[in-house]
Short mmCIF file of C-alpha atoms in Angstrom, two decimals:
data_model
loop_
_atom_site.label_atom_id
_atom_site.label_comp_id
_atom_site.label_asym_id
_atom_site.label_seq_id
_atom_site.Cartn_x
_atom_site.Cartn_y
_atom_site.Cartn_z
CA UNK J 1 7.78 17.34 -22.78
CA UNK J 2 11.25 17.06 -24.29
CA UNK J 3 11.15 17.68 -28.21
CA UNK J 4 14.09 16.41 -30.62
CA UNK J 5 15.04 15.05 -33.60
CA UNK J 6 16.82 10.82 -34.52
CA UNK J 7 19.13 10.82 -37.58
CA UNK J 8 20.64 7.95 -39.30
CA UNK J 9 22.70 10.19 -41.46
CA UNK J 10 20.87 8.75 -44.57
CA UNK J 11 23.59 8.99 -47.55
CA UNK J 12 22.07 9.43 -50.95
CA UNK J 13 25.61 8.60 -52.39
CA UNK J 14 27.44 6.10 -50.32
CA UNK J 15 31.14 6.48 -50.97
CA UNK J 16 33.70 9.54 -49.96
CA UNK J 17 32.48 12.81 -51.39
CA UNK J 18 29.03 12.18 -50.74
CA UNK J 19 29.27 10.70 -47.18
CA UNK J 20 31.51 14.36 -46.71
CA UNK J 21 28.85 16.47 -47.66
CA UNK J 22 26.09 14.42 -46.10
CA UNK J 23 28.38 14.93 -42.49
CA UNK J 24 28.70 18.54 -42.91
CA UNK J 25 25.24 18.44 -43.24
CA UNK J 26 24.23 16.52 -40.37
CA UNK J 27 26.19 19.62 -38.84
CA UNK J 28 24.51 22.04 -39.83
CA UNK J 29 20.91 20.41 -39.41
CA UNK J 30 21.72 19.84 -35.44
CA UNK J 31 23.06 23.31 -34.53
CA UNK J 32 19.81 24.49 -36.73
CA UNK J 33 17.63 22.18 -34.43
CA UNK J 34 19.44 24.16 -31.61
CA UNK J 35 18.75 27.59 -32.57
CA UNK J 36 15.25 27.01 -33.24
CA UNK J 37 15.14 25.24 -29.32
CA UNK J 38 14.46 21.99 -29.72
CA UNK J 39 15.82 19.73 -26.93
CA UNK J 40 17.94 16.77 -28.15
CA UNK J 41 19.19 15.10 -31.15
CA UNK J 42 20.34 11.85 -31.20
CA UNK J 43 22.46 9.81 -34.00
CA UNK J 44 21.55 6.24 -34.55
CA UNK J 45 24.54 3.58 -34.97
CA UNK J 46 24.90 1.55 -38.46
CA UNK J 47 27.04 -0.24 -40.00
CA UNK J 48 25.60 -0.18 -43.42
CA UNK J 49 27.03 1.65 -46.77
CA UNK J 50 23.63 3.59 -46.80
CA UNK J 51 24.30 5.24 -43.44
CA UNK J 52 27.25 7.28 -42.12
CA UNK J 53 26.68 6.77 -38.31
CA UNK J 54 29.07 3.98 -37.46
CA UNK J 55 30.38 6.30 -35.01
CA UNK J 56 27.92 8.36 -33.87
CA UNK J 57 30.10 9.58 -30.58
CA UNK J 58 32.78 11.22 -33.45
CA UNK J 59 29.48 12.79 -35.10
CA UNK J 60 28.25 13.93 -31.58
CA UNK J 61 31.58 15.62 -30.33
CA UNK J 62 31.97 17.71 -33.86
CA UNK J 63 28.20 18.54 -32.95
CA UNK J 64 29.25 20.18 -29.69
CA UNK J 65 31.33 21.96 -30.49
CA UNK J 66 28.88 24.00 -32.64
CA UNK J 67 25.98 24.06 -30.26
CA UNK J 68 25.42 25.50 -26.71
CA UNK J 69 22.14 24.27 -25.07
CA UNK J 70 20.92 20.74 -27.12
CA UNK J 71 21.22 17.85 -25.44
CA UNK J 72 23.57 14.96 -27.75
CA UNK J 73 22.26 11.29 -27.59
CA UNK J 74 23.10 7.96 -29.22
CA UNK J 75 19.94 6.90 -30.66
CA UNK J 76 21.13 3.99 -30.58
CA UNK J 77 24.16 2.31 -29.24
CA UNK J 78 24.25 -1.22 -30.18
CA UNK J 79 26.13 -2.25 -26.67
CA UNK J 80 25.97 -5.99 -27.33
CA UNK J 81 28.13 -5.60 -29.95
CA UNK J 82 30.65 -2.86 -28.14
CA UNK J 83 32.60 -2.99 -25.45
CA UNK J 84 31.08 -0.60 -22.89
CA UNK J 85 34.77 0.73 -21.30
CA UNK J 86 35.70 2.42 -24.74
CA UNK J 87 31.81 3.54 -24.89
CA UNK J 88 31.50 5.17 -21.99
CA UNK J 89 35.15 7.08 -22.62
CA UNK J 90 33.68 8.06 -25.93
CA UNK J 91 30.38 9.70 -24.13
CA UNK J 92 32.61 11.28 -21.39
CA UNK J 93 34.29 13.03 -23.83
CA UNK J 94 31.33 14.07 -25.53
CA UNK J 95 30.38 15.52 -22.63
CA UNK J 96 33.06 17.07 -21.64
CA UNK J 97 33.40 18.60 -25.07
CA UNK J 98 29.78 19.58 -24.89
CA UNK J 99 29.66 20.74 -21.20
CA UNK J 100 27.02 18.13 -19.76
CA UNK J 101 24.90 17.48 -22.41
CA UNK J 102 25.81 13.95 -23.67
CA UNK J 103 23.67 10.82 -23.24
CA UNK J 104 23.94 7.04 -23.97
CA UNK J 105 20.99 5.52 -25.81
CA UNK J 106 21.71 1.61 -25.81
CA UNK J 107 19.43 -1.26 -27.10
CA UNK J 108 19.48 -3.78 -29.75
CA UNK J 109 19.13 -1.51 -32.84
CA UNK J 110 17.49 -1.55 -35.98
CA UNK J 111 20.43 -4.21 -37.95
CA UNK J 112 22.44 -6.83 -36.55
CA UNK J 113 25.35 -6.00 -39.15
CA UNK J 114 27.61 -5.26 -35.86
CA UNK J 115 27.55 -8.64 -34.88
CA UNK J 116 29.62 -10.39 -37.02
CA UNK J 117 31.68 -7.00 -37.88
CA UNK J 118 32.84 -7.21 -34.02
CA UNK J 119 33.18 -11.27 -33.99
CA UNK J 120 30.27 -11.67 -31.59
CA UNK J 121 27.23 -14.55 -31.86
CA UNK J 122 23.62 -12.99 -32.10
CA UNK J 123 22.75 -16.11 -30.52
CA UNK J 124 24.03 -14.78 -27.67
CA UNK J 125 22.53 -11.11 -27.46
CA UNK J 126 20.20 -11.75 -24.29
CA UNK J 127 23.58 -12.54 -21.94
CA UNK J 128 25.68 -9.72 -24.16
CA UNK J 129 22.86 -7.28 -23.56
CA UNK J 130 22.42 -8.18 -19.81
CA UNK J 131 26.35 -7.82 -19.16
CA UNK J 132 27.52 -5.44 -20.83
CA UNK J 133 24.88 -2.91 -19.33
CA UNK J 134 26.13 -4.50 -15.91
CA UNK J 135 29.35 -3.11 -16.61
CA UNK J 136 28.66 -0.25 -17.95
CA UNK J 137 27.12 1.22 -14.96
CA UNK J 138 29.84 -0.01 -12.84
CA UNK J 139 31.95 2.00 -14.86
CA UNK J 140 29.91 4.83 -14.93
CA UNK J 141 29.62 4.74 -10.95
CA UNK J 142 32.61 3.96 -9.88
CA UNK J 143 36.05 5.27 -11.15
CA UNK J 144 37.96 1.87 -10.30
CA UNK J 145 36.29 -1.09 -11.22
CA UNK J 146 36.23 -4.66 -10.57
CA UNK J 147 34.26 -6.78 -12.64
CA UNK J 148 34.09 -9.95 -14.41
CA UNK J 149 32.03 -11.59 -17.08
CA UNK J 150 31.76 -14.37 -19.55
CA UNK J 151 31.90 -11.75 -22.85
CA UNK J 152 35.31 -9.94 -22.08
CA UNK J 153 37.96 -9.85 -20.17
CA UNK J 154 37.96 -9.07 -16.08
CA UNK J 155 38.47 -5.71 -15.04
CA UNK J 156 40.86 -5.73 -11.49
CA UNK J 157 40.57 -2.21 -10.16
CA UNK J 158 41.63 -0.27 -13.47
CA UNK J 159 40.60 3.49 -13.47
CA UNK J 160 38.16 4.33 -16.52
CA UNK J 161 39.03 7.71 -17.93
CA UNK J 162 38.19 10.59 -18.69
CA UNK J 163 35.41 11.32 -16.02
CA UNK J 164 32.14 13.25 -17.40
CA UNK J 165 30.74 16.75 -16.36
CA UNK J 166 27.56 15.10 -15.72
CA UNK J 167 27.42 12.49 -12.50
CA UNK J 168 25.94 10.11 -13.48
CA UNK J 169 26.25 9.88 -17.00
CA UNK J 170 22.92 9.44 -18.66
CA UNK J 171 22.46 5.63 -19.83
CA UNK J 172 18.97 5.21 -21.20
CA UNK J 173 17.62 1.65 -22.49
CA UNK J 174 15.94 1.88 -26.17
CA UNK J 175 13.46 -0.83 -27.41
CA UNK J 176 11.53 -2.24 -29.96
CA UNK J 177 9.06 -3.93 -28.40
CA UNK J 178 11.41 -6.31 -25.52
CA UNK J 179 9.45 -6.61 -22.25
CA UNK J 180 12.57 -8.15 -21.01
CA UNK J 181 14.51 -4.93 -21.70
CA UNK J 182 11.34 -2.69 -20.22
CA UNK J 183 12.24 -5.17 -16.89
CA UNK J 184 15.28 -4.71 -16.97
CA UNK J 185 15.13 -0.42 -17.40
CA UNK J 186 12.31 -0.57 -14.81
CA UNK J 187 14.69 -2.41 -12.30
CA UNK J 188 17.50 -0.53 -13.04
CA UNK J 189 16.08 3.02 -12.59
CA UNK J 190 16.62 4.04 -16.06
CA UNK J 191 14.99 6.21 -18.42
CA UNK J 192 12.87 4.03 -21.04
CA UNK J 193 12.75 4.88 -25.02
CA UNK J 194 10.33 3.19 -26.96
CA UNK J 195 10.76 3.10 -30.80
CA UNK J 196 7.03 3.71 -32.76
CA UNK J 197 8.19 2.89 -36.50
CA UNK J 198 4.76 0.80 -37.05
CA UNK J 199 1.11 0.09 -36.26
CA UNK J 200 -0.33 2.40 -33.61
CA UNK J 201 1.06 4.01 -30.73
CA UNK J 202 -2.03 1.92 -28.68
CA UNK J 203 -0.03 -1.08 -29.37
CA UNK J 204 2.52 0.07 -27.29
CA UNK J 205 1.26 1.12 -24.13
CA UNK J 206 1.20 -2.29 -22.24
CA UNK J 207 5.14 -1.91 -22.64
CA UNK J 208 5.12 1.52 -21.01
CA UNK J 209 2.47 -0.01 -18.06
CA UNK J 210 5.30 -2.82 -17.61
CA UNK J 211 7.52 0.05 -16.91
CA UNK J 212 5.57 2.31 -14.57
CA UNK J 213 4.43 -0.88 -12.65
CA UNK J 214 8.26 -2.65 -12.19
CA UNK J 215 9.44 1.10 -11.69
CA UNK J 216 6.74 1.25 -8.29
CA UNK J 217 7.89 -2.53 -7.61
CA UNK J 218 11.57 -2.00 -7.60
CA UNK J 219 10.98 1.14 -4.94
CA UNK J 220 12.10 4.11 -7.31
CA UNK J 221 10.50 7.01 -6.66
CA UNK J 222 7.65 7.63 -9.61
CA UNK J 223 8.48 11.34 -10.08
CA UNK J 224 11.93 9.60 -11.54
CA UNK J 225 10.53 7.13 -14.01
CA UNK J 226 11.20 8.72 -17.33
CA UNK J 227 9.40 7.40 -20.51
CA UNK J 228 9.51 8.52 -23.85
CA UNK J 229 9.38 7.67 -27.47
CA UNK J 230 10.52 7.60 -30.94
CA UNK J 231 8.58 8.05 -34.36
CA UNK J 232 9.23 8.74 -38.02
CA UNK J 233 7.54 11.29 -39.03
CA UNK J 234 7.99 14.17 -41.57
CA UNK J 235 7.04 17.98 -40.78
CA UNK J 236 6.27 20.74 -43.84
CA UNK J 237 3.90 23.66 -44.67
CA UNK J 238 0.78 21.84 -45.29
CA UNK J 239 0.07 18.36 -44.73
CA UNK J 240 -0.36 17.48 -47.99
CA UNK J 241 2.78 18.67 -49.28
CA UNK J 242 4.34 16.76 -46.13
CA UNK J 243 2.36 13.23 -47.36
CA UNK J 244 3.48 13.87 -51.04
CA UNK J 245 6.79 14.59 -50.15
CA UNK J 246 7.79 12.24 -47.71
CA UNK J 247 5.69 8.64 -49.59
CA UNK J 248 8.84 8.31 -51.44
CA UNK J 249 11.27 8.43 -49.53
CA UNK J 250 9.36 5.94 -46.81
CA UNK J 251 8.46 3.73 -49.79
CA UNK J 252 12.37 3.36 -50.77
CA UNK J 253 13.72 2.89 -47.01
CA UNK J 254 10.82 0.22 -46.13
CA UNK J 255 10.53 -1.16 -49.77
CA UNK J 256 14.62 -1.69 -49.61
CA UNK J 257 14.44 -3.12 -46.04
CA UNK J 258 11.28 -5.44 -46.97
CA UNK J 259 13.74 -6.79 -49.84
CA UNK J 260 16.58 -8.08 -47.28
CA UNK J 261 13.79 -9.09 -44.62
CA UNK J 262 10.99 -10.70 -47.24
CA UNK J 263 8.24 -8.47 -46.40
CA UNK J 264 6.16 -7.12 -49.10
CA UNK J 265 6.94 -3.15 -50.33
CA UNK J 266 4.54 -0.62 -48.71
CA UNK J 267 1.61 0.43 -50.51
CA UNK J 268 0.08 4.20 -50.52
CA UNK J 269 -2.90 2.88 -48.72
CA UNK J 270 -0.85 1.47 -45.92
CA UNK J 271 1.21 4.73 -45.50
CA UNK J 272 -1.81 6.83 -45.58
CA UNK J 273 -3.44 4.82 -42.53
CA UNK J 274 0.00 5.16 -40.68
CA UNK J 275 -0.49 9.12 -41.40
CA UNK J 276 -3.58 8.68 -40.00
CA UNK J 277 -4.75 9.96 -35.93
CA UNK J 278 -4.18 6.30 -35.12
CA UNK J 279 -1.06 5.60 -36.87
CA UNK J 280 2.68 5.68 -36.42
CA UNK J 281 4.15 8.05 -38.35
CA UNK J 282 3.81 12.09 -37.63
CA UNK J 283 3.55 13.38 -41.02
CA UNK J 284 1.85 16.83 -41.33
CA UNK J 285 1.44 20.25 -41.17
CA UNK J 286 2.88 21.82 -37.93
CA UNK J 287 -0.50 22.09 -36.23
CA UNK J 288 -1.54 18.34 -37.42
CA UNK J 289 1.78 16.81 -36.24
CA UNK J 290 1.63 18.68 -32.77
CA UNK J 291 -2.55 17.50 -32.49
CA UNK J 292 -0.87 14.00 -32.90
CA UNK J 293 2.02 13.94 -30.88
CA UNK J 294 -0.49 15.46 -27.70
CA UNK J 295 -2.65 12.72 -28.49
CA UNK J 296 0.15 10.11 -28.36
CA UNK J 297 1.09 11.58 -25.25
CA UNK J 298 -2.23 11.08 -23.53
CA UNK J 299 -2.52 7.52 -25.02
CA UNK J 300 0.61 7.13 -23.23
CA UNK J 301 -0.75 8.99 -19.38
CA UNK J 302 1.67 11.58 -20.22
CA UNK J 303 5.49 11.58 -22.24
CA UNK J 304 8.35 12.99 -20.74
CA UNK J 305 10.30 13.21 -24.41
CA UNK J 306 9.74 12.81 -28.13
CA UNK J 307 11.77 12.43 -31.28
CA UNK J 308 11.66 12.25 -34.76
CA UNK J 309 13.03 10.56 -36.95
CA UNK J 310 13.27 13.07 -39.99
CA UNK J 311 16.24 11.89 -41.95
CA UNK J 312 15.90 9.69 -45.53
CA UNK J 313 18.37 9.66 -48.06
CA UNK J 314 15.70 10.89 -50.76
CA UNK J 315 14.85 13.85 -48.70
CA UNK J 316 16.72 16.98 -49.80
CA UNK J 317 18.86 19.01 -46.82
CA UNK J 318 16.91 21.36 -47.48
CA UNK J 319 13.68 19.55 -46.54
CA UNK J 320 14.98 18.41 -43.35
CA UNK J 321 15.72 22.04 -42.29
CA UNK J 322 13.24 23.39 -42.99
CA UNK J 323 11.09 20.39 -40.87
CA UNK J 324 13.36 21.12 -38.19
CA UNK J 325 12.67 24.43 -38.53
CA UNK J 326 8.93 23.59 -38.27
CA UNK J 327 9.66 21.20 -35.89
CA UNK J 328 11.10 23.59 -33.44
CA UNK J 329 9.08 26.49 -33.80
CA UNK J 330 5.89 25.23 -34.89
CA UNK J 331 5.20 21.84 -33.33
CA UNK J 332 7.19 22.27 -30.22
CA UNK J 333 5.03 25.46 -28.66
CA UNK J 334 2.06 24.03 -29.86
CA UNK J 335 2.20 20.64 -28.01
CA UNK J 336 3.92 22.62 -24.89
CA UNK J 337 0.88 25.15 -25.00
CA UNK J 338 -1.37 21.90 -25.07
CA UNK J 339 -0.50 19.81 -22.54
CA UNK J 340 0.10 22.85 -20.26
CA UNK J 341 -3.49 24.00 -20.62
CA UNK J 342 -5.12 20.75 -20.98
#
């Protein structure tokens, strides 16, 4: 199983200086996560004054040109809302910068701020989602494309460069909980990403059945079909230095999101049962985390990658390096030694 870490770059102090310093240390925390092996970080896309990832391909390239074996993903691109020529020239060159390690995480994402930032209708985000994946794997196949749609503008044969290292590019679909973009991945021969950020991991096996079952359907071979999923979670010495130190931060980022969507804050009762063996989040000592994230992977009939989602603008740098730290050394042999034994 593939082990990594999901950033929003979290900003404690939206604004210039602070969004610097938060950058460099986005830097730092992804070549740490690739000295201590882990196997891919990805960088979320907002558009929010909270989160410095509008561009998380910029973020990527600077972060691969400090690493050598970590693989660089969008976690995720918000295609709808992009157009997926000048996407898939921006992970090209990530990949060419980073020798073959880029990858393209698309889905819907977590905020529909890019929407109306981009002029586009999120009435219309089934036929944006469908198309613009169409065309983005024409591009990434073929060099010369022709291609028309009712959300841009036709392409008649234009070449689509730079070229990456990597053929094909990776394009992975992310979801929330979409059966229609499961379908669609399963059809296409795509990896899958599912995003855990509530209830139980239980919930969301039917999603990853849909998968496995349209993957056998649409004739792919099932050694190919590629599943694998996203928590938040929060790694330190003990677990309940990990609990006490992580509550507030999740009670700020869900309490502030509640606000905008009119759900009610979180209470310490409800992030304790998410902590729990049958909740969400991975929050933990080293050994707990890793008992949990073998468990999810049987719940599951197996994972072939997981991330976390460690960043929070109330956690300290230095409490995300060290969890990556953890994370990497810790968690990641322990799960490997796991499954390969049991």
């Amino acid at each position: 199983m593939q082990i990594g870490v999901d950033t929003f770059v979290a900003t404690a102090q939206p604004g210039p200086p602070g969004d610097a310093r938060r950058v460099q240390e986005l830097l730092e925390e992804i070549e740490l996560a690739d000295q201590v092996g882990l196997d891919v970080f990805g960088v979320g896309e907002h558009h929010r004054p909270d989160y410095v990832s509008s561009a998380p391909a910029v973020l990527l390239a600077a972060a691969a040109a400090r690493t050598k074996r970590i693989r660089l993903a969008s976690a995720v691109t918000v295609l709808s809302s992009d157009d997926p020529v000048r996407v898939f020239q921006q992970f090209a060159t990530v990949d060419l910068v980073s020798q073959g390690r880029a990858e393209i995480i698309v889905g819907r994402g977590s905020f529909i701020e890019s929407y109306p930032l981009f002029g586009f209708d999120l009435d219309d985000y089934e036929a944006l989602a469908a198309e613009k994946l169409d065309l983005l794997l024409k591009v990434r196949d073929q060099v010369k494309v022709h291609w028309s749609g009712q959300h841009r503008a036709a392409l008649t044969g234009q070449g689509v460069y730079p070229r990456p290292l990597q053929h094909p590019l990776p394009v992975f679909i992310g979801v929330g909980g979409t059966p229609e973009s499961v379908v669609r991945a399963a059809r296409l021969g795509l990896p899958l990403i599912v995003a855990i950020i509530g209830g139980s991991p239980r919930q969301f096996r039917p999603l990853v059945d849909l998968y496995r079952s349209t993957w056998r359907e649409a004739g792919h071979p099932a050694e190919k079909a590629f599943v694998g999923v996203h928590n938040i979670g929060f790694v330190a010495d003990t677990t309940s230095d990990a609990a006490e130190t992580f509550w507030p931060a999740y009670r700020d980022a869900f309490g502030r999101i509640g606000r905008e969507r009119g759900w009610p804050a979180p209470t310490r009762e409800q992030f304790d049962a998410q902590c729990s063996q049958l909740g969400a989040l991975l929050v933990g000592s080293p050994e707990a985390v890793a008992e949990k994230i073998v468990q999810e992977s049987r719940w599951f009939g197996g994972l072939d990658r997981l991330t976390v989602l460690i960043d929070n603008r109330l956690l300290t740098h230095a409490q995300i390096m060290r969890a990556i730290v953890l994370l990497g050394t810790k968690v990641a042999p322990l799960v490997r030694k796991e499954l390969e034994t049991g």
